[in-house]
CSV table of C-alpha atoms and ligand atoms in Angstrom, one decimal:
chain,number,residue,atom,x,y,z
A,1,MET,CA,82.5,121.8,87.2
A,2,ASP,CA,84.2,121.8,83.8
A,3,GLN,CA,83.0,120.0,80.6
A,4,ARG,CA,82.8,116.6,82.1
A,5,ARG,CA,79.0,116.6,82.5
A,6,ASN,CA,77.8,113.1,81.9
A,7,LEU,CA,76.6,111.6,85.1
A,8,TYR,CA,75.9,108.0,85.9
A,9,PHE,CA,74.1,107.1,89.1
A,10,TYR,CA,74.8,103.8,91.0
A,11,GLU,CA,72.5,103.3,93.9
A,12,THR,CA,71.9,100.9,96.7
A,13,ARG,CA,68.7,98.8,96.6
A,14,ARG,CA,67.6,100.0,100.0
A,15,LYS,CA,64.0,101.2,100.6
A,16,ASN,CA,63.2,104.8,99.6
A,17,VAL,CA,66.5,105.4,97.8
A,18,ALA,CA,65.1,105.3,94.3
A,19,GLU,CA,62.9,108.4,95.0
A,20,LYS,CA,65.9,110.2,96.4
A,21,VAL,CA,67.9,109.4,93.3
A,22,GLU,CA,65.2,110.7,91.1
A,23,GLU,CA,65.3,114.1,93.0
A,24,LEU,CA,69.1,114.2,92.7
A,25,LYS,CA,68.9,113.4,88.9
A,26,LYS,CA,66.4,116.3,88.4
A,27,LEU,CA,68.7,118.7,90.3
A,28,ALA,CA,71.7,117.6,88.2
A,29,VAL,CA,69.8,118.2,85.0
A,30,GLN,CA,68.8,121.7,86.2
A,31,TYR,CA,72.5,122.4,86.6
A,32,GLY,CA,73.3,121.3,83.0
A,33,PHE,CA,74.4,117.7,83.6
A,34,THR,CA,73.3,114.8,81.4
A,35,ILE,CA,72.2,111.5,83.0
A,36,VAL,CA,73.6,108.5,81.1
A,37,ASP,CA,72.4,104.9,81.3
A,38,HIS,CA,75.8,103.2,81.3
A,39,SER,CA,78.8,103.9,83.4
A,40,ASP,CA,81.2,103.8,80.4
A,41,GLU,CA,79.5,106.9,79.0
A,42,ALA,CA,80.0,108.8,82.2
A,43,ASN,CA,82.6,111.3,83.2
A,44,ILE,CA,81.3,111.3,86.7
A,45,ILE,CA,80.0,108.2,88.6
A,46,VAL,CA,77.8,109.0,91.5
A,47,SER,CA,77.1,106.4,94.2
A,48,VAL,CA,74.1,106.8,96.4
A,49,GLY,CA,74.2,104.7,99.6
A,50,GLY,CA,77.0,104.1,102.0
A,51,ASP,CA,80.7,103.1,101.7
A,52,GLY,CA,79.7,99.6,100.6
A,53,THR,CA,77.7,101.2,97.7
A,54,PHE,CA,80.7,103.3,96.7
A,55,LEU,CA,82.9,100.2,96.6
A,56,GLN,CA,80.4,98.5,94.4
A,57,ALA,CA,80.1,101.5,92.1
A,58,VAL,CA,83.9,101.4,91.6
A,59,GLN,CA,84.1,97.6,91.1
A,60,LYS,CA,81.2,97.5,88.7
A,61,SER,CA,82.5,100.3,86.6
A,62,GLY,CA,85.9,98.7,86.4
A,63,PHE,CA,88.1,101.2,88.3
A,64,ARG,CA,88.0,103.8,85.7
A,65,GLU,CA,90.8,106.3,85.8
A,66,ASP,CA,89.3,108.7,83.3
A,67,CYS,CA,86.4,109.7,85.5
A,68,LEU,CA,85.5,111.1,88.9
A,69,TYR,CA,83.8,109.1,91.5
A,70,VAL,CA,81.4,110.9,93.9
A,71,GLY,CA,79.9,109.3,97.0
A,72,ILE,CA,76.5,110.5,98.4
A,73,SER,CA,75.5,109.2,101.7
A,74,ILE,CA,71.9,108.3,102.4
A,75,PHE,CA,72.6,108.1,106.1
A,76,ASP,CA,72.5,111.0,108.6
A,77,ASP,CA,76.2,111.4,108.6
A,78,LEU,CA,79.0,111.3,106.0
A,79,ASN,CA,81.3,108.3,105.8
A,80,MET,CA,84.7,107.4,104.5
A,81,TYR,CA,84.0,107.5,100.8
A,82,CYS,CA,80.9,109.7,100.8
A,83,ASP,CA,81.7,113.4,100.9
A,84,PHE,CA,78.0,114.5,100.5
A,85,GLN,CA,74.8,113.8,102.3
A,86,ALA,CA,71.7,113.2,100.1
A,87,ASN,CA,69.6,115.7,102.0
A,88,ASP,CA,72.2,118.4,101.9
A,89,THR,CA,71.2,119.8,98.5
A,90,ALA,CA,73.0,123.2,99.3
A,91,SER,CA,76.4,121.5,99.2
A,92,LEU,CA,75.6,119.5,96.1
A,93,ILE,CA,74.4,122.7,94.3
A,94,GLU,CA,77.6,124.5,95.4
A,95,VAL,CA,79.8,121.8,94.0
A,96,MET,CA,77.8,121.5,90.7
A,97,SER,CA,78.1,125.2,90.1
A,98,LYS,CA,81.8,125.4,90.5
A,99,ALA,CA,84.0,125.7,87.4
A,100,GLU,CA,87.1,123.9,88.8
A,101,MET,CA,87.4,121.1,91.3
A,102,GLU,CA,90.4,119.7,93.0
A,103,VAL,CA,90.7,116.0,93.0
A,104,ARG,CA,92.2,113.5,95.4
A,105,ARG,CA,93.6,110.2,94.3
A,106,TYR,CA,93.3,107.0,96.2
A,107,PRO,CA,95.7,104.0,95.8
A,108,VAL,CA,94.3,100.7,94.5
A,109,LEU,CA,95.6,97.2,94.9
A,110,GLN,CA,96.2,94.8,92.0
A,111,ILE,CA,95.7,91.1,92.5
A,112,SER,CA,96.8,88.4,90.1
A,113,LEU,CA,95.8,84.8,90.6
A,114,ASP,CA,98.1,82.2,89.1
A,115,GLN,CA,99.7,84.8,86.9
A,116,GLU,CA,96.5,85.3,85.0
A,117,ALA,CA,93.2,86.9,86.2
A,118,VAL,CA,93.7,90.4,87.5
A,119,PHE,CA,91.5,92.1,90.0
A,120,TYR,CA,91.5,95.5,91.7
A,121,CYS,CA,90.6,96.5,95.3
A,122,LEU,CA,89.9,99.9,96.8
A,123,ASN,CA,89.4,98.6,100.4
A,124,GLU,CA,91.2,95.3,100.7
A,125,PHE,CA,91.9,91.8,99.4
A,126,SER,CA,90.9,89.1,101.9
A,127,ILE,CA,91.6,85.4,101.9
A,128,LYS,CA,90.1,83.1,104.5
A,129,SER,CA,89.6,79.4,105.2
A,130,SER,CA,86.1,78.4,104.2
A,131,ILE,CA,86.1,75.3,106.4
A,132,ILE,CA,86.5,74.7,110.1
A,133,LYS,CA,90.2,74.1,109.6
A,134,THR,CA,93.2,76.5,109.3
A,135,MET,CA,94.7,77.3,105.9
A,136,GLU,CA,98.4,77.3,105.2
A,137,MET,CA,100.4,79.5,102.9
A,138,ASN,CA,103.9,80.6,102.3
A,139,VAL,CA,104.3,84.4,102.4
A,140,TYR,CA,106.9,86.1,100.2
A,141,ILE,CA,107.9,89.7,100.2
A,142,ASP,CA,109.5,90.2,96.8
A,143,ASP,CA,111.9,87.2,96.5
A,144,LEU,CA,112.2,86.7,100.3
A,145,HIS,CA,110.4,83.8,101.9
A,146,PHE,CA,109.1,85.7,104.9
A,147,GLU,CA,106.9,83.3,106.9
A,148,THR,CA,104.7,80.3,106.7
A,149,PHE,CA,101.2,81.3,107.8
A,150,ARG,CA,98.7,78.9,109.4
A,151,GLY,CA,95.4,80.3,110.6
A,152,ASP,CA,92.1,81.7,109.4
A,153,GLY,CA,93.5,84.0,106.7
A,154,MET,CA,94.9,87.4,105.9
A,155,ILE,CA,93.7,90.9,104.9
A,156,ILE,CA,95.8,93.1,102.6
A,157,ALA,CA,94.4,96.6,102.8
A,158,THR,CA,94.9,99.9,101.0
A,159,PRO,CA,95.3,103.1,103.0
A,160,THR,CA,91.6,104.0,102.5
A,161,GLY,CA,90.6,100.4,103.3
A,162,SER,CA,92.7,100.6,106.5
A,163,THR,CA,89.7,102.0,108.4
A,164,ALA,CA,87.5,99.1,107.4
A,165,TYR,CA,88.1,95.3,108.0
A,166,ASN,CA,91.8,96.0,108.7
A,167,LYS,CA,90.9,98.2,111.6
A,168,SER,CA,88.7,95.5,113.2
A,169,VAL,CA,91.7,93.2,113.5
A,170,SER,CA,93.8,96.0,115.1
A,171,GLY,CA,95.6,97.1,112.0
A,172,ALA,CA,96.8,100.7,111.8
A,173,VAL,CA,94.9,103.5,110.1
A,174,VAL,CA,97.1,104.7,107.2
A,175,ASP,CA,97.2,108.1,105.5
A,176,PRO,CA,96.1,107.6,101.8
A,177,LEU,CA,98.9,110.1,100.8
A,178,LEU,CA,101.2,107.1,101.5
A,179,PRO,CA,101.0,104.7,98.5
A,180,CYS,CA,101.3,101.4,100.4
A,181,MET,CA,99.6,98.2,101.5
A,182,GLN,CA,99.0,96.8,104.9
A,183,VAL,CA,99.1,93.1,105.7
A,184,SER,CA,97.1,91.9,108.7
A,185,GLU,CA,96.6,88.3,110.1
A,186,LEU,CA,93.3,86.6,110.9
A,187,ALA,CA,93.9,84.4,113.9
A,188,SER,CA,97.4,82.9,113.1
A,189,LEU,CA,98.6,79.9,114.9
A,190,ASN,CA,101.8,80.6,116.9
A,191,ASN,CA,103.6,77.8,118.7
A,192,LYS,CA,106.8,75.9,118.5
A,193,ARG,CA,106.1,74.6,115.1
A,194,TYR,CA,104.3,77.6,113.4
A,195,ARG,CA,105.5,81.1,113.6
A,196,THR,CA,104.3,84.3,112.0
A,197,LEU,CA,105.2,88.0,112.6
A,198,GLY,CA,102.0,88.4,114.6
A,199,SER,CA,101.6,92.1,114.0
A,200,SER,CA,100.3,94.0,110.9
A,201,PHE,CA,103.0,95.2,108.6
A,202,ILE,CA,103.0,97.9,105.9
A,203,LEU,CA,104.8,97.4,102.6
A,204,SER,CA,106.0,100.1,100.3
A,205,GLY,CA,104.2,100.5,97.0
A,206,ASP,CA,107.3,99.2,95.2
A,207,ARG,CA,107.1,95.8,96.8
A,208,THR,CA,105.2,92.6,95.8
A,209,LEU,CA,103.5,90.3,98.3
A,210,MET,CA,103.2,86.7,97.1
A,211,LEU,CA,101.0,84.1,98.8
A,212,LYS,CA,101.7,80.5,97.8
A,213,MET,CA,99.2,77.9,99.0
A,214,LEU,CA,100.9,74.9,100.6
A,215,LYS,CA,100.6,71.9,98.4
A,216,GLY,CA,98.8,68.9,100.0
A,217,SER,CA,97.4,70.9,102.9
A,218,ASN,CA,93.7,71.2,103.6
A,219,ASN,CA,93.4,74.5,101.7
A,220,TYR,CA,89.9,75.7,100.9
A,221,PRO,CA,90.3,79.4,100.9
A,222,ILE,CA,87.7,81.9,99.9
A,223,MET,CA,88.8,85.2,98.6
A,224,GLY,CA,87.2,88.7,98.6
A,225,ILE,CA,87.9,91.8,96.7
A,226,ASP,CA,86.3,94.7,98.7
A,227,ASN,CA,82.7,93.5,99.2
A,228,GLU,CA,82.6,90.8,96.6
A,229,ALA,CA,83.5,87.2,96.8
A,230,LEU,CA,85.7,85.8,94.1
A,231,SER,CA,84.3,82.6,92.7
A,232,VAL,CA,87.7,81.3,91.8
A,233,GLN,CA,88.9,78.1,93.3
A,234,HIS,CA,92.1,76.0,93.4
A,235,ILE,CA,94.5,78.9,93.2
A,236,GLU,CA,98.2,78.2,93.9
A,237,GLU,CA,99.7,81.7,93.8
A,238,ILE,CA,98.4,85.1,94.6
A,239,LYS,CA,100.5,88.2,93.7
A,240,ILE,CA,99.5,91.4,95.4
A,241,SER,CA,101.0,94.8,94.6
A,242,LEU,CA,100.0,98.4,94.4
A,243,SER,CA,98.4,99.2,91.0
A,244,GLU,CA,99.4,102.2,88.8
A,245,LYS,CA,95.7,103.0,88.9
A,246,ARG,CA,94.3,105.7,91.2
A,247,ILE,CA,90.6,106.4,92.0
A,248,LYS,CA,89.7,110.0,91.7
A,249,THR,CA,87.2,111.7,94.0
A,250,LEU,CA,86.4,115.4,94.7
A,251,LYS,CA,88.5,117.1,97.2
A,252,LEU,CA,86.5,119.4,99.5
A,253,LYS,CA,87.4,121.9,102.1
A,254,ASP,CA,87.9,120.7,105.6
A,255,ASN,CA,87.4,117.1,104.5
A,256,SER,CA,90.8,115.5,104.5
A,257,PHE,CA,91.1,111.8,105.3
A,258,TRP,CA,91.9,112.7,108.9
A,259,HIS,CA,88.8,114.8,109.2
A,260,LYS,CA,86.9,111.7,108.0
A,261,VAL,CA,88.6,109.5,110.5
A,262,LYS,CA,87.8,111.9,113.3
A,263,ARG,CA,84.2,112.2,112.2
A,264,SER,CA,83.7,108.5,111.9
A,265,PHE,CA,85.4,107.2,115.0
A,266,LEU,CA,86.0,109.9,117.5
B,301,NAP,P1,79.0,95.4,105.3
B,301,NAP,O1,79.5,94.1,106.0
B,301,NAP,O2,77.6,95.6,105.0
B,301,NAP,O3,79.6,96.6,106.2
B,301,NAP,C1,80.8,96.8,106.7
B,301,NAP,C2,80.9,98.1,107.4
B,301,NAP,O4,82.1,98.8,107.0
B,301,NAP,C3,79.8,99.1,106.9
B,301,NAP,O5,79.4,99.9,108.0
B,301,NAP,C4,80.6,99.9,105.9
B,301,NAP,O6,80.0,101.2,105.6
B,301,NAP,C5,81.9,100.0,106.5
B,301,NAP,N1,83.0,100.4,105.6
B,301,NAP,C6,83.2,100.0,104.3
B,301,NAP,N2,84.3,100.5,103.8
B,301,NAP,C7,84.9,101.3,104.8
B,301,NAP,C8,86.0,102.0,105.0
B,301,NAP,N3,86.9,102.1,104.0
B,301,NAP,N4,86.3,102.7,106.1
B,301,NAP,C9,85.4,102.6,107.2
B,301,NAP,N5,84.3,101.8,107.1
B,301,NAP,C10,84.0,101.2,106.0
B,301,NAP,O7,79.9,95.5,103.9
B,301,NAP,P2,79.9,96.7,102.9
B,301,NAP,O8,79.2,97.9,103.3
B,301,NAP,O9,79.6,96.0,101.6
B,301,NAP,O10,81.5,97.0,102.9
B,301,NAP,C11,82.5,96.1,102.5
B,301,NAP,C12,83.6,96.2,103.5
B,301,NAP,O11,83.2,95.7,104.8
B,301,NAP,C13,84.8,95.3,103.1
B,301,NAP,O12,85.6,95.9,102.1
B,301,NAP,C14,85.5,95.2,104.5
B,301,NAP,O13,86.5,96.2,104.7
B,301,NAP,C15,84.4,95.4,105.5
B,301,NAP,N6,84.2,94.2,106.3
B,301,NAP,C16,84.5,94.4,107.7
B,301,NAP,C17,84.4,93.3,108.5
B,301,NAP,C18,84.8,93.6,109.9
B,301,NAP,O14,85.1,94.7,110.3
B,301,NAP,N7,84.7,92.6,110.8
B,301,NAP,C19,84.1,92.1,108.0
B,301,NAP,C20,83.8,91.9,106.7
B,301,NAP,C21,83.9,93.0,105.8
B,301,NAP,P3,78.6,101.4,105.0
B,301,NAP,O15,77.6,101.0,106.1
B,301,NAP,O16,78.5,102.9,104.8
B,301,NAP,O17,78.4,100.6,103.8
B,302,MN,MN1,77.3,98.6,103.7
């Protein structure tokens, strides 16, 4: 790897992971890396855990574009964001000894709440009713009023997030080389009074999706960015678009997104 040699480790709190991380840190120091205590001093942010840990490492470090994110899996197999396995030191040494590395870039969603607070998502933004009642919202694509949704909620997924929550509600798996976002419904009501598209749809990265909560309805939604709940309440408008930001990870041989999909699901 080139001159970017400051490493920050973000690890899951599971049992026995701390010892593993100590071993990994020692190995990295042997190969000329410096371990730093804060993610803002790092050029490379390493997550040790699963996909959920990788998502947290990216959220907690603020979706930095000037650094590389590397996922190390503590499980027996690799997963969607983890290209390395903690016990496979040979692969880690190989990559640490390389002078040049190819990077791949993952699209990120940008969410603004009531034209103010801005959040980013690598997997998905989710909005759900928090009570035993449906929630209602008007859905706009750019300036077009597209539908009025009534149901449990919605998921707006990135291409890399398409294999997560989105897939569980029958959304399509999307190639991350397509900068886009996928909208999927959670149990929409469809009858003579309420009608929604009913299938997932994919929006180009140039479009904006706007969700406007219906005034006066029993709306108590909870919102999630990746694996974190947003503690914001009483929101009227949510604007969702593809961010200019991209998350960079190492590109390895025989490890395209479709290799990962095959490995994880087939
Ligand atoms: P979790 O509830 O502990 O685990 C959700 C599962 O999804 C884990 O097995 C996780 O992998 C996996 N996962 C996460 N991102 C993925 C991706 N991009 N592609 C394929 N699988 C993925 O939550 P978590 O580990 O903190 O992960 C948060 C994510 O869970 C959310 O962003 C959401 O996509 C997903 N989720 C799914 C459902 C559902 O499918 N019904 C419900 C809620 C949330 P690891 O075990 O390696 O962490
Ligand atoms: Mn997890």
